[in-house]
Amino acid sequence: MAAPALALDIGGTKLAAGVVTPTGEVLGESREPTDPASSPERVLEALFELSESAIQQSGAGWRELGAVGVSFGGPVDFPAGRTVRCHHLPGWEGVPLRNLAAERAGLPAVMDNDANAAALGETAFGAARGCEHVLYLTVSTGIGGGLVLGNRIYRGANSAAGEIGHTLVAPGGPECTCGRCGCLEAVASGPGIARAALAALEAGEASTLARIPREALTARHVAEAAKSDSLATRIMDRVGEYLGLGIAAAVNLMNPEMVVIGGGVSEAGDVLLEPVRRAVRRGAVPESVRDLRIAAGELRDRGGLLGAAALALREGIQRTGRT
Amino acid sequence: MAAPALALDIGGTKLAAGVVTPTGEVLGESREPTDPASSPERVLEALFELSESAIQQSGAGWRELGAVGVSFGGPVDFPAGRTVRCHHLPGWEGVPLRNLAAERAGLPAVMDNDANAAALGETAFGAARGCEHVLYLTVSTGIGGGLVLGNRIYRGANSAAGEIGHTLVAPGGPECTCGRCGCLEAVASGPGIARAALAALEAGEASTLARIPREALTARHVAEAAKSDSLATRIMDRVGEYLGLGIAAAVNLMNPEMVVIGGGVSEAGDVLLEPVRRAVRRGAVPESVRDLRIAAGELRDRGGLLGAAALALREGIQRTGRT
């Protein structure tokens, strides 16, 4: 049996460290909120304090760990082991995070972006257990994606594969964070959902959402109201259709066994998933839809941590085995 | 040096057999037009007559061949080695073509659909030589696709990967052969291009295309007129934009090094490729576009044959090596 891994998660809301067994059991875990002003040095310092605590809880020692995996909240240059930038924190341009983690932990290290890590985590320990080909989407502040093909993360030519969030699904639609208009992220991310609700309320549509102060209105309110409120239902239906349109194109291309939708917005459950499933059935070719499953992620706020562990346990160990 | 392969191509316009070396040199080749009434038995019979002739030309003997590769013009069940149906010929439901070819040739056999074969052929011997991750599209009567990822054909869960032709790019657009509306194939295939030209002429638009009898008008006329005729230019620009929209979504997801466009319509050259390149640059994320090349296929009407050879020389040999 392989050794447990040290898993490190650098996310927008929290930093976390954990000790995870090859079957996905979390033997120890420690986390703290992300300080948005933290430098990379300070973040690494904090992560290794959290690691000490997680290892202590686990009853294991540093020497019993086989590898360290890092899930990073931003694009990375995978072959170089460097971050490109962080979605949440300053100063992360070109940081050699893989080597820094390896040196600090005294262990072989593997590092990838959070969407790839979560895709592998859901495949190893979550909703897509047992699947070989998986499309993972995270739908929260933004929309990212990760592909597990043949049980391994597929990264493409520049470590940039999986960018399903910037597929055009709403021509002439609202402006996206990327500067273009009508991207999936612009209309189906948390902020996109809140924006659609605000626009409808401004236009005078009747809804129980009108009771919520406009500046406090979030996608969560819309998802929660969707069981009983007709405006909220319509918005979530349309969001599901947009997601389904982007997913159908990806399913036609990739023919995965399973699509896993994670991230905060996925917690809406069937209010979101049912319109997604309908749109994918309508938009994808019969051969690819026949056996396809579409489900919410199971790892929730442990996606980054268990993804980091899966990196260390699957990709890390494979790398070590080869060299 | 590995042995040359026997390559068999079952296409809509021709049947072909060839003897191909591991570097892609065609030592012998023989072809005949496809008889659309032929049964599978008759097609196999014809292919092996063509094989005898190709082998004779090549100066090699059956014993010097290492494997047989088959490119088939329709969907296949790859793990089972069976055809699903043929786009051009009757009676091909569930034919165990891989085993039939293996028995007949007395060689290990590998069989795949023509788009996957051509994708591997362009990667081994054509426009994408030296690339690891390639998206291939064939644009002719229909639009199909094939993915070469990590130097191997990626087939997905049900051998159905690569179906880029049925991605929705023109909401509310013309009806597709698949029964839905606005698919890439409906607006950017040869018949889709001819239909757009006919509709514009019917609407009274001025064009040199009006000189061609309506029933004889094809995509080739439109592509040829596009250098000098403003209607034809507009149509090819729009076709390129639709293709670019579908390709951009695929590039965001797959981050390939190269996109190769084959099939009859690709012979239009820059009249088609330039609007495609513009649309992909506009629609795909910067990381994936930075080093991306988009070019026409180089294998032209030998795509199926050299694809079949690549299957035998790369996938076949790998399969033999493993078992």
PDB file of N, CA, C and O in Angstrom, chain A residues 85 133 147 149 154-164 166-168 180 245 249-250 252-257 282-285 287-288 290-291, chain B residues 85 133 147 149 154-164 166-168 180 245 249-250 252-257 282-285 287-288 290-291:
ATOM      1  N   ARG A  85      -0.072  33.062 -12.696  1.00  0.00           N
ATOM      2  CA  ARG A  85      -0.581  34.135 -11.838  1.00  0.00           C
ATOM      3  C   ARG A  85      -1.631  33.511 -10.943  1.00  0.00           C
ATOM      4  O   ARG A  85      -2.047  32.373 -11.165  1.00  0.00           O
ATOM      5  N   HIS A 133     -12.735   8.584 -18.458  1.00  0.00           N
ATOM      6  CA  HIS A 133     -12.772   9.847 -19.197  1.00  0.00           C
ATOM      7  C   HIS A 133     -13.803  10.773 -18.559  1.00  0.00           C
ATOM      8  O   HIS A 133     -15.004  10.489 -18.604  1.00  0.00           O
ATOM      9  N   LEU A 147      -9.945  18.157 -17.536  1.00  0.00           N
ATOM     10  CA  LEU A 147     -10.223  16.921 -18.266  1.00  0.00           C
ATOM     11  C   LEU A 147      -9.373  15.801 -17.703  1.00  0.00           C
ATOM     12  O   LEU A 147      -8.151  15.943 -17.590  1.00  0.00           O
ATOM     13  N   LEU A 149      -8.553  12.181 -18.929  1.00  0.00           N
ATOM     14  CA  LEU A 149      -8.697  11.299 -20.089  1.00  0.00           C
ATOM     15  C   LEU A 149      -7.791  10.095 -19.896  1.00  0.00           C
ATOM     16  O   LEU A 149      -6.591  10.252 -19.633  1.00  0.00           O
ATOM     17  N   TYR A 154      -5.454  15.626 -18.619  1.00  0.00           N
ATOM     18  CA  TYR A 154      -5.004  16.040 -19.938  1.00  0.00           C
ATOM     19  C   TYR A 154      -4.773  17.553 -19.887  1.00  0.00           C
ATOM     20  O   TYR A 154      -5.688  18.306 -19.556  1.00  0.00           O
ATOM     21  N   ARG A 155      -3.572  17.994 -20.204  1.00  0.00           N
ATOM     22  CA  ARG A 155      -3.219  19.408 -20.027  1.00  0.00           C
ATOM     23  C   ARG A 155      -3.048  20.183 -21.326  1.00  0.00           C
ATOM     24  O   ARG A 155      -3.031  21.406 -21.312  1.00  0.00           O
ATOM     25  N   GLY A 156      -2.890  19.492 -22.439  1.00  0.00           N
ATOM     26  CA  GLY A 156      -2.718  20.176 -23.718  1.00  0.00           C
ATOM     27  C   GLY A 156      -1.315  20.709 -23.909  1.00  0.00           C
ATOM     28  O   GLY A 156      -0.399  20.401 -23.137  1.00  0.00           O
ATOM     29  N   ALA A 157      -1.152  21.525 -24.945  1.00  0.00           N
ATOM     30  CA  ALA A 157       0.180  21.952 -25.381  1.00  0.00           C
ATOM     31  C   ALA A 157       0.815  22.969 -24.434  1.00  0.00           C
ATOM     32  O   ALA A 157       2.025  22.984 -24.252  1.00  0.00           O
ATOM     33  N   ASN A 158      -0.007  23.858 -23.826  1.00  0.00           N
ATOM     34  CA  ASN A 158       0.528  24.924 -22.955  1.00  0.00           C
ATOM     35  C   ASN A 158      -0.055  24.873 -21.549  1.00  0.00           C
ATOM     36  O   ASN A 158      -0.244  25.915 -20.925  1.00  0.00           O
ATOM     37  N   SER A 159      -0.380  23.704 -21.052  1.00  0.00           N
ATOM     38  CA  SER A 159      -1.046  23.553 -19.744  1.00  0.00           C
ATOM     39  C   SER A 159      -2.337  24.353 -19.674  1.00  0.00           C
ATOM     40  O   SER A 159      -2.771  24.738 -18.593  1.00  0.00           O
ATOM     41  N   ALA A 160      -2.977  24.628 -20.824  1.00  0.00           N
ATOM     42  CA  ALA A 160      -4.149  25.513 -20.835  1.00  0.00           C
ATOM     43  C   ALA A 160      -5.449  24.782 -21.152  1.00  0.00           C
ATOM     44  O   ALA A 160      -6.495  25.413 -21.275  1.00  0.00           O
ATOM     45  N   ALA A 161      -5.420  23.454 -21.263  1.00  0.00           N
ATOM     46  CA  ALA A 161      -6.647  22.720 -21.608  1.00  0.00           C
ATOM     47  C   ALA A 161      -7.711  22.882 -20.526  1.00  0.00           C
ATOM     48  O   ALA A 161      -7.402  23.183 -19.376  1.00  0.00           O
ATOM     49  N   GLY A 162      -8.964  22.709 -20.930  1.00  0.00           N
ATOM     50  CA  GLY A 162     -10.075  22.719 -19.971  1.00  0.00           C
ATOM     51  C   GLY A 162     -10.798  24.046 -19.844  1.00  0.00           C
ATOM     52  O   GLY A 162     -11.731  24.172 -19.064  1.00  0.00           O
ATOM     53  N   GLU A 163     -10.414  25.054 -20.649  1.00  0.00           N
ATOM     54  CA  GLU A 163     -10.985  26.404 -20.485  1.00  0.00           C
ATOM     55  C   GLU A 163     -12.371  26.508 -21.103  1.00  0.00           C
ATOM     56  O   GLU A 163     -12.618  27.300 -22.011  1.00  0.00           O
ATOM     57  N   ILE A 164     -13.300  25.768 -20.543  1.00  0.00           N
ATOM     58  CA  ILE A 164     -14.650  25.742 -21.083  1.00  0.00           C
ATOM     59  C   ILE A 164     -15.417  27.031 -20.765  1.00  0.00           C
ATOM     60  O   ILE A 164     -16.392  27.365 -21.437  1.00  0.00           O
ATOM     61  N   HIS A 166     -14.745  30.054 -21.324  1.00  0.00           N
ATOM     62  CA  HIS A 166     -14.691  31.140 -22.301  1.00  0.00           C
ATOM     63  C   HIS A 166     -15.157  30.695 -23.684  1.00  0.00           C
ATOM     64  O   HIS A 166     -14.785  31.264 -24.704  1.00  0.00           O
ATOM     65  N   THR A 167     -16.023  29.695 -23.680  1.00  0.00           N
ATOM     66  CA  THR A 167     -16.732  29.300 -24.900  1.00  0.00           C
ATOM     67  C   THR A 167     -17.906  30.253 -25.090  1.00  0.00           C
ATOM     68  O   THR A 167     -18.634  30.553 -24.146  1.00  0.00           O
ATOM     69  N   LEU A 168     -18.073  30.714 -26.314  1.00  0.00           N
ATOM     70  CA  LEU A 168     -19.186  31.615 -26.633  1.00  0.00           C
ATOM     71  C   LEU A 168     -20.494  30.834 -26.630  1.00  0.00           C
ATOM     72  O   LEU A 168     -20.668  29.903 -27.409  1.00  0.00           O
ATOM     73  N   ARG A 180     -14.254  39.641 -23.693  1.00  0.00           N
ATOM     74  CA  ARG A 180     -15.185  39.336 -24.768  1.00  0.00           C
ATOM     75  C   ARG A 180     -16.623  39.300 -24.239  1.00  0.00           C
ATOM     76  O   ARG A 180     -16.848  39.472 -23.038  1.00  0.00           O
ATOM     77  N   LEU A 245     -25.280  23.931 -23.218  1.00  0.00           N
ATOM     78  CA  LEU A 245     -24.798  24.221 -24.564  1.00  0.00           C
ATOM     79  C   LEU A 245     -23.274  24.063 -24.624  1.00  0.00           C
ATOM     80  O   LEU A 245     -22.733  23.430 -25.542  1.00  0.00           O
ATOM     81  N   ALA A 249     -21.142  20.742 -26.531  1.00  0.00           N
ATOM     82  CA  ALA A 249     -20.040  20.867 -27.488  1.00  0.00           C
ATOM     83  C   ALA A 249     -18.836  20.062 -27.001  1.00  0.00           C
ATOM     84  O   ALA A 249     -18.168  19.374 -27.788  1.00  0.00           O
ATOM     85  N   ALA A 250     -18.574  20.130 -25.699  1.00  0.00           N
ATOM     86  CA  ALA A 250     -17.439  19.388 -25.136  1.00  0.00           C
ATOM     87  C   ALA A 250     -17.697  17.888 -25.183  1.00  0.00           C
ATOM     88  O   ALA A 250     -16.782  17.099 -25.439  1.00  0.00           O
ATOM     89  N   ASN A 252     -19.616  16.282 -27.392  1.00  0.00           N
ATOM     90  CA  ASN A 252     -19.455  15.861 -28.785  1.00  0.00           C
ATOM     91  C   ASN A 252     -17.985  15.622 -29.110  1.00  0.00           C
ATOM     92  O   ASN A 252     -17.633  14.687 -29.815  1.00  0.00           O
ATOM     93  N   LEU A 253     -17.151  16.479 -28.594  1.00  0.00           N
ATOM     94  CA  LEU A 253     -15.726  16.397 -28.896  1.00  0.00           C
ATOM     95  C   LEU A 253     -15.035  15.285 -28.105  1.00  0.00           C
ATOM     96  O   LEU A 253     -14.209  14.554 -28.633  1.00  0.00           O
ATOM     97  N   MET A 254     -15.359  15.167 -26.808  1.00  0.00           N
ATOM     98  CA  MET A 254     -14.602  14.298 -25.911  1.00  0.00           C
ATOM     99  C   MET A 254     -15.252  12.954 -25.620  1.00  0.00           C
ATOM    100  O   MET A 254     -14.605  12.050 -25.145  1.00  0.00           O
ATOM    101  N   ASN A 255     -16.551  12.858 -25.785  1.00  0.00           N
ATOM    102  CA  ASN A 255     -17.264  11.619 -25.474  1.00  0.00           C
ATOM    103  C   ASN A 255     -16.829  11.040 -24.119  1.00  0.00           C
ATOM    104  O   ASN A 255     -16.359   9.908 -24.026  1.00  0.00           O
ATOM    105  N   PRO A 256     -16.989  11.843 -23.049  1.00  0.00           N
ATOM    106  CA  PRO A 256     -16.605  11.330 -21.726  1.00  0.00           C
ATOM    107  C   PRO A 256     -17.677  10.383 -21.167  1.00  0.00           C
ATOM    108  O   PRO A 256     -18.793  10.346 -21.675  1.00  0.00           O
ATOM    109  N   GLU A 257     -17.316   9.613 -20.140  1.00  0.00           N
ATOM    110  CA  GLU A 257     -18.315   8.802 -19.452  1.00  0.00           C
ATOM    111  C   GLU A 257     -19.157   9.652 -18.524  1.00  0.00           C
ATOM    112  O   GLU A 257     -20.303   9.344 -18.247  1.00  0.00           O
ATOM    113  N   ARG A 282     -30.246  17.432 -25.780  1.00  0.00           N
ATOM    114  CA  ARG A 282     -30.684  18.062 -27.022  1.00  0.00           C
ATOM    115  C   ARG A 282     -29.493  18.388 -27.929  1.00  0.00           C
ATOM    116  O   ARG A 282     -29.598  18.322 -29.154  1.00  0.00           O
ATOM    117  N   GLY A 283     -28.368  18.757 -27.332  1.00  0.00           N
ATOM    118  CA  GLY A 283     -27.270  19.317 -28.130  1.00  0.00           C
ATOM    119  C   GLY A 283     -26.139  18.370 -28.473  1.00  0.00           C
ATOM    120  O   GLY A 283     -25.292  18.703 -29.295  1.00  0.00           O
ATOM    121  N   ALA A 284     -26.095  17.197 -27.865  1.00  0.00           N
ATOM    122  CA  ALA A 284     -24.965  16.295 -28.134  1.00  0.00           C
ATOM    123  C   ALA A 284     -25.435  15.104 -28.969  1.00  0.00           C
ATOM    124  O   ALA A 284     -26.619  14.778 -28.986  1.00  0.00           O
ATOM    125  N   VAL A 285     -24.506  14.469 -29.672  1.00  0.00           N
ATOM    126  CA  VAL A 285     -24.856  13.360 -30.561  1.00  0.00           C
ATOM    127  C   VAL A 285     -25.273  12.130 -29.735  1.00  0.00           C
ATOM    128  O   VAL A 285     -24.764  11.917 -28.631  1.00  0.00           O
ATOM    129  N   GLU A 287     -24.692   8.931 -29.739  1.00  0.00           N
ATOM    130  CA  GLU A 287     -23.665   7.991 -29.267  1.00  0.00           C
ATOM    131  C   GLU A 287     -22.976   8.492 -27.994  1.00  0.00           C
ATOM    132  O   GLU A 287     -22.594   7.697 -27.147  1.00  0.00           O
ATOM    133  N   SER A 288     -22.807   9.810 -27.896  1.00  0.00           N
ATOM    134  CA  SER A 288     -22.076  10.344 -26.749  1.00  0.00           C
ATOM    135  C   SER A 288     -22.969  10.571 -25.538  1.00  0.00           C
ATOM    136  O   SER A 288     -22.480  10.695 -24.419  1.00  0.00           O
ATOM    137  N   ARG A 290     -25.715   8.564 -24.839  1.00  0.00           N
ATOM    138  CA  ARG A 290     -26.364   7.310 -24.452  1.00  0.00           C
ATOM    139  C   ARG A 290     -26.032   6.884 -23.020  1.00  0.00           C
ATOM    140  O   ARG A 290     -26.925   6.662 -22.206  1.00  0.00           O
ATOM    141  N   ASP A 291     -24.764   6.781 -22.700  1.00  0.00           N
ATOM    142  CA  ASP A 291     -24.381   6.283 -21.377  1.00  0.00           C
ATOM    143  C   ASP A 291     -23.833   7.393 -20.476  1.00  0.00           C
ATOM    144  O   ASP A 291     -23.238   7.111 -19.434  1.00  0.00           O
TER     145      ASP A 291
ATOM    146  N   ARG B  85     -22.186   1.681 -38.887  1.00  0.00           N
ATOM    147  CA  ARG B  85     -22.905   1.814 -40.166  1.00  0.00           C
ATOM    148  C   ARG B  85     -21.960   2.550 -41.107  1.00  0.00           C
ATOM    149  O   ARG B  85     -20.933   3.077 -40.669  1.00  0.00           O
ATOM    150  N   HIS B 133      -0.340  16.991 -29.895  1.00  0.00           N
ATOM    151  CA  HIS B 133      -1.781  17.178 -29.666  1.00  0.00           C
ATOM    152  C   HIS B 133      -2.380  17.888 -30.872  1.00  0.00           C
ATOM    153  O   HIS B 133      -2.059  19.051 -31.135  1.00  0.00           O
ATOM    154  N   LEU B 147      -9.222  13.470 -32.927  1.00  0.00           N
ATOM    155  CA  LEU B 147      -8.282  14.045 -31.975  1.00  0.00           C
ATOM    156  C   LEU B 147      -7.089  13.125 -31.810  1.00  0.00           C
ATOM    157  O   LEU B 147      -7.256  11.937 -31.541  1.00  0.00           O
ATOM    158  N   LEU B 149      -4.134  12.972 -29.266  1.00  0.00           N
ATOM    159  CA  LEU B 149      -3.680  13.548 -27.996  1.00  0.00           C
ATOM    160  C   LEU B 149      -2.529  12.703 -27.478  1.00  0.00           C
ATOM    161  O   LEU B 149      -2.678  11.478 -27.354  1.00  0.00           O
ATOM    162  N   TYR B 154      -7.442   9.753 -29.670  1.00  0.00           N
ATOM    163  CA  TYR B 154      -8.297   9.734 -28.490  1.00  0.00           C
ATOM    164  C   TYR B 154      -9.714   9.414 -28.958  1.00  0.00           C
ATOM    165  O   TYR B 154     -10.263  10.126 -29.805  1.00  0.00           O
ATOM    166  N   ARG B 155     -10.308   8.355 -28.424  1.00  0.00           N
ATOM    167  CA  ARG B 155     -11.600   7.880 -28.930  1.00  0.00           C
ATOM    168  C   ARG B 155     -12.768   8.095 -27.979  1.00  0.00           C
ATOM    169  O   ARG B 155     -13.921   7.994 -28.394  1.00  0.00           O
ATOM    170  N   GLY B 156     -12.502   8.374 -26.709  1.00  0.00           N
ATOM    171  CA  GLY B 156     -13.579   8.576 -25.753  1.00  0.00           C
ATOM    172  C   GLY B 156     -14.221   7.288 -25.292  1.00  0.00           C
ATOM    173  O   GLY B 156     -13.732   6.188 -25.581  1.00  0.00           O
ATOM    174  N   ALA B 157     -15.345   7.433 -24.574  1.00  0.00           N
ATOM    175  CA  ALA B 157     -15.967   6.287 -23.905  1.00  0.00           C
ATOM    176  C   ALA B 157     -16.647   5.330 -24.873  1.00  0.00           C
ATOM    177  O   ALA B 157     -16.658   4.123 -24.649  1.00  0.00           O
ATOM    178  N   ASN B 158     -17.240   5.836 -25.971  1.00  0.00           N
ATOM    179  CA  ASN B 158     -17.974   4.983 -26.919  1.00  0.00           C
ATOM    180  C   ASN B 158     -17.435   5.092 -28.345  1.00  0.00           C
ATOM    181  O   ASN B 158     -18.212   5.006 -29.302  1.00  0.00           O
ATOM    182  N   SER B 159     -16.148   5.309 -28.511  1.00  0.00           N
ATOM    183  CA  SER B 159     -15.535   5.503 -29.838  1.00  0.00           C
ATOM    184  C   SER B 159     -16.195   6.645 -30.590  1.00  0.00           C
ATOM    185  O   SER B 159     -16.185   6.684 -31.821  1.00  0.00           O
ATOM    186  N   ALA B 160     -16.796   7.598 -29.873  1.00  0.00           N
ATOM    187  CA  ALA B 160     -17.575   8.657 -30.538  1.00  0.00           C
ATOM    188  C   ALA B 160     -16.918  10.031 -30.442  1.00  0.00           C
ATOM    189  O   ALA B 160     -17.503  11.018 -30.881  1.00  0.00           O
ATOM    190  N   ALA B 161     -15.705  10.116 -29.909  1.00  0.00           N
ATOM    191  CA  ALA B 161     -15.060  11.430 -29.756  1.00  0.00           C
ATOM    192  C   ALA B 161     -14.789  12.072 -31.116  1.00  0.00           C
ATOM    193  O   ALA B 161     -14.708  11.385 -32.135  1.00  0.00           O
ATOM    194  N   GLY B 162     -14.683  13.393 -31.130  1.00  0.00           N
ATOM    195  CA  GLY B 162     -14.315  14.121 -32.345  1.00  0.00           C
ATOM    196  C   GLY B 162     -15.484  14.674 -33.140  1.00  0.00           C
ATOM    197  O   GLY B 162     -15.293  15.282 -34.184  1.00  0.00           O
ATOM    198  N   GLU B 163     -16.720  14.512 -32.641  1.00  0.00           N
ATOM    199  CA  GLU B 163     -17.905  14.911 -33.414  1.00  0.00           C
ATOM    200  C   GLU B 163     -18.128  16.424 -33.368  1.00  0.00           C
ATOM    201  O   GLU B 163     -19.162  16.917 -32.923  1.00  0.00           O
ATOM    202  N   ILE B 164     -17.180  17.161 -33.911  1.00  0.00           N
ATOM    203  CA  ILE B 164     -17.263  18.619 -33.867  1.00  0.00           C
ATOM    204  C   ILE B 164     -18.329  19.151 -34.843  1.00  0.00           C
ATOM    205  O   ILE B 164     -18.805  20.265 -34.691  1.00  0.00           O
ATOM    206  N   HIS B 166     -21.401  18.526 -35.117  1.00  0.00           N
ATOM    207  CA  HIS B 166     -22.750  18.732 -34.595  1.00  0.00           C
ATOM    208  C   HIS B 166     -22.762  19.660 -33.394  1.00  0.00           C
ATOM    209  O   HIS B 166     -23.654  19.605 -32.552  1.00  0.00           O
ATOM    210  N   THR B 167     -21.764  20.537 -33.349  1.00  0.00           N
ATOM    211  CA  THR B 167     -21.766  21.617 -32.374  1.00  0.00           C
ATOM    212  C   THR B 167     -22.653  22.739 -32.907  1.00  0.00           C
ATOM    213  O   THR B 167     -22.585  23.094 -34.076  1.00  0.00           O
ATOM    214  N   LEU B 168     -23.490  23.260 -32.034  1.00  0.00           N
ATOM    215  CA  LEU B 168     -24.381  24.361 -32.417  1.00  0.00           C
ATOM    216  C   LEU B 168     -23.568  25.647 -32.588  1.00  0.00           C
ATOM    217  O   LEU B 168     -22.935  26.124 -31.657  1.00  0.00           O
ATOM    218  N   ARG B 180     -31.236  18.260 -36.041  1.00  0.00           N
ATOM    219  CA  ARG B 180     -31.262  19.510 -35.291  1.00  0.00           C
ATOM    220  C   ARG B 180     -30.973  20.686 -36.223  1.00  0.00           C
ATOM    221  O   ARG B 180     -30.706  20.490 -37.408  1.00  0.00           O
ATOM    222  N   LEU B 245     -15.672  29.439 -34.905  1.00  0.00           N
ATOM    223  CA  LEU B 245     -16.428  29.407 -33.649  1.00  0.00           C
ATOM    224  C   LEU B 245     -16.379  28.003 -33.045  1.00  0.00           C
ATOM    225  O   LEU B 245     -16.116  27.833 -31.847  1.00  0.00           O
ATOM    226  N   ALA B 249     -14.016  26.811 -29.569  1.00  0.00           N
ATOM    227  CA  ALA B 249     -14.511  26.086 -28.390  1.00  0.00           C
ATOM    228  C   ALA B 249     -13.659  24.844 -28.152  1.00  0.00           C
ATOM    229  O   ALA B 249     -13.297  24.526 -27.008  1.00  0.00           O
ATOM    230  N   ALA B 250     -13.301  24.164 -29.239  1.00  0.00           N
ATOM    231  CA  ALA B 250     -12.480  22.955 -29.118  1.00  0.00           C
ATOM    232  C   ALA B 250     -11.056  23.303 -28.662  1.00  0.00           C
ATOM    233  O   ALA B 250     -10.456  22.579 -27.869  1.00  0.00           O
ATOM    234  N   ASN B 252     -10.183  25.946 -26.826  1.00  0.00           N
ATOM    235  CA  ASN B 252     -10.249  26.277 -25.404  1.00  0.00           C
ATOM    236  C   ASN B 252     -10.213  25.017 -24.547  1.00  0.00           C
ATOM    237  O   ASN B 252      -9.590  24.986 -23.494  1.00  0.00           O
ATOM    238  N   LEU B 253     -10.898  23.996 -25.013  1.00  0.00           N
ATOM    239  CA  LEU B 253     -11.003  22.770 -24.228  1.00  0.00           C
ATOM    240  C   LEU B 253      -9.731  21.926 -24.327  1.00  0.00           C
ATOM    241  O   LEU B 253      -9.265  21.377 -23.340  1.00  0.00           O
ATOM    242  N   MET B 254      -9.163  21.806 -25.545  1.00  0.00           N
ATOM    243  CA  MET B 254      -8.096  20.838 -25.795  1.00  0.00           C
ATOM    244  C   MET B 254      -6.705  21.433 -25.835  1.00  0.00           C
ATOM    245  O   MET B 254      -5.723  20.714 -25.734  1.00  0.00           O
ATOM    246  N   ASN B 255      -6.584  22.734 -26.089  1.00  0.00           N
ATOM    247  CA  ASN B 255      -5.273  23.364 -26.195  1.00  0.00           C
ATOM    248  C   ASN B 255      -4.311  22.554 -27.065  1.00  0.00           C
ATOM    249  O   ASN B 255      -3.236  22.143 -26.630  1.00  0.00           O
ATOM    250  N   PRO B 256      -4.693  22.287 -28.320  1.00  0.00           N
ATOM    251  CA  PRO B 256      -3.801  21.531 -29.208  1.00  0.00           C
ATOM    252  C   PRO B 256      -2.667  22.413 -29.725  1.00  0.00           C
ATOM    253  O   PRO B 256      -2.735  23.638 -29.635  1.00  0.00           O
ATOM    254  N   GLU B 257      -1.622  21.779 -30.267  1.00  0.00           N
ATOM    255  CA  GLU B 257      -0.569  22.557 -30.928  1.00  0.00           C
ATOM    256  C   GLU B 257      -1.022  22.996 -32.308  1.00  0.00           C
ATOM    257  O   GLU B 257      -0.566  23.996 -32.835  1.00  0.00           O
ATOM    258  N   ARG B 282     -10.125  35.355 -32.131  1.00  0.00           N
ATOM    259  CA  ARG B 282     -11.113  36.139 -31.386  1.00  0.00           C
ATOM    260  C   ARG B 282     -11.793  35.290 -30.318  1.00  0.00           C
ATOM    261  O   ARG B 282     -12.122  35.790 -29.252  1.00  0.00           O
ATOM    262  N   GLY B 283     -11.997  34.016 -30.584  1.00  0.00           N
ATOM    263  CA  GLY B 283     -12.853  33.209 -29.719  1.00  0.00           C
ATOM    264  C   GLY B 283     -12.142  32.313 -28.723  1.00  0.00           C
ATOM    265  O   GLY B 283     -12.779  31.769 -27.834  1.00  0.00           O
ATOM    266  N   ALA B 284     -10.836  32.135 -28.848  1.00  0.00           N
ATOM    267  CA  ALA B 284     -10.142  31.221 -27.939  1.00  0.00           C
ATOM    268  C   ALA B 284      -9.270  32.012 -26.966  1.00  0.00           C
ATOM    269  O   ALA B 284      -8.890  33.150 -27.234  1.00  0.00           O
ATOM    270  N   VAL B 285      -8.961  31.403 -25.818  1.00  0.00           N
ATOM    271  CA  VAL B 285      -8.182  32.093 -24.787  1.00  0.00           C
ATOM    272  C   VAL B 285      -6.732  32.293 -25.256  1.00  0.00           C
ATOM    273  O   VAL B 285      -6.195  31.463 -25.990  1.00  0.00           O
ATOM    274  N   GLU B 287      -3.760  31.933 -24.007  1.00  0.00           N
ATOM    275  CA  GLU B 287      -2.761  30.872 -23.759  1.00  0.00           C
ATOM    276  C   GLU B 287      -2.848  29.777 -24.821  1.00  0.00           C
ATOM    277  O   GLU B 287      -1.843  29.178 -25.186  1.00  0.00           O
ATOM    278  N   SER B 288      -4.066  29.499 -25.288  1.00  0.00           N
ATOM    279  CA  SER B 288      -4.234  28.401 -26.241  1.00  0.00           C
ATOM    280  C   SER B 288      -3.997  28.824 -27.679  1.00  0.00           C
ATOM    281  O   SER B 288      -3.774  27.991 -28.551  1.00  0.00           O
ATOM    282  N   ARG B 290      -1.717  31.333 -28.551  1.00  0.00           N
ATOM    283  CA  ARG B 290      -0.365  31.877 -28.690  1.00  0.00           C
ATOM    284  C   ARG B 290       0.485  31.117 -29.696  1.00  0.00           C
ATOM    285  O   ARG B 290       1.021  31.706 -30.633  1.00  0.00           O
ATOM    286  N   ASP B 291       0.617  29.820 -29.506  1.00  0.00           N
ATOM    287  CA  ASP B 291       1.497  29.044 -30.384  1.00  0.00           C
ATOM    288  C   ASP B 291       0.724  28.166 -31.365  1.00  0.00           C
ATOM    289  O   ASP B 291       1.306  27.290 -32.004  1.00  0.00           O
TER     290      ASP B 291
END
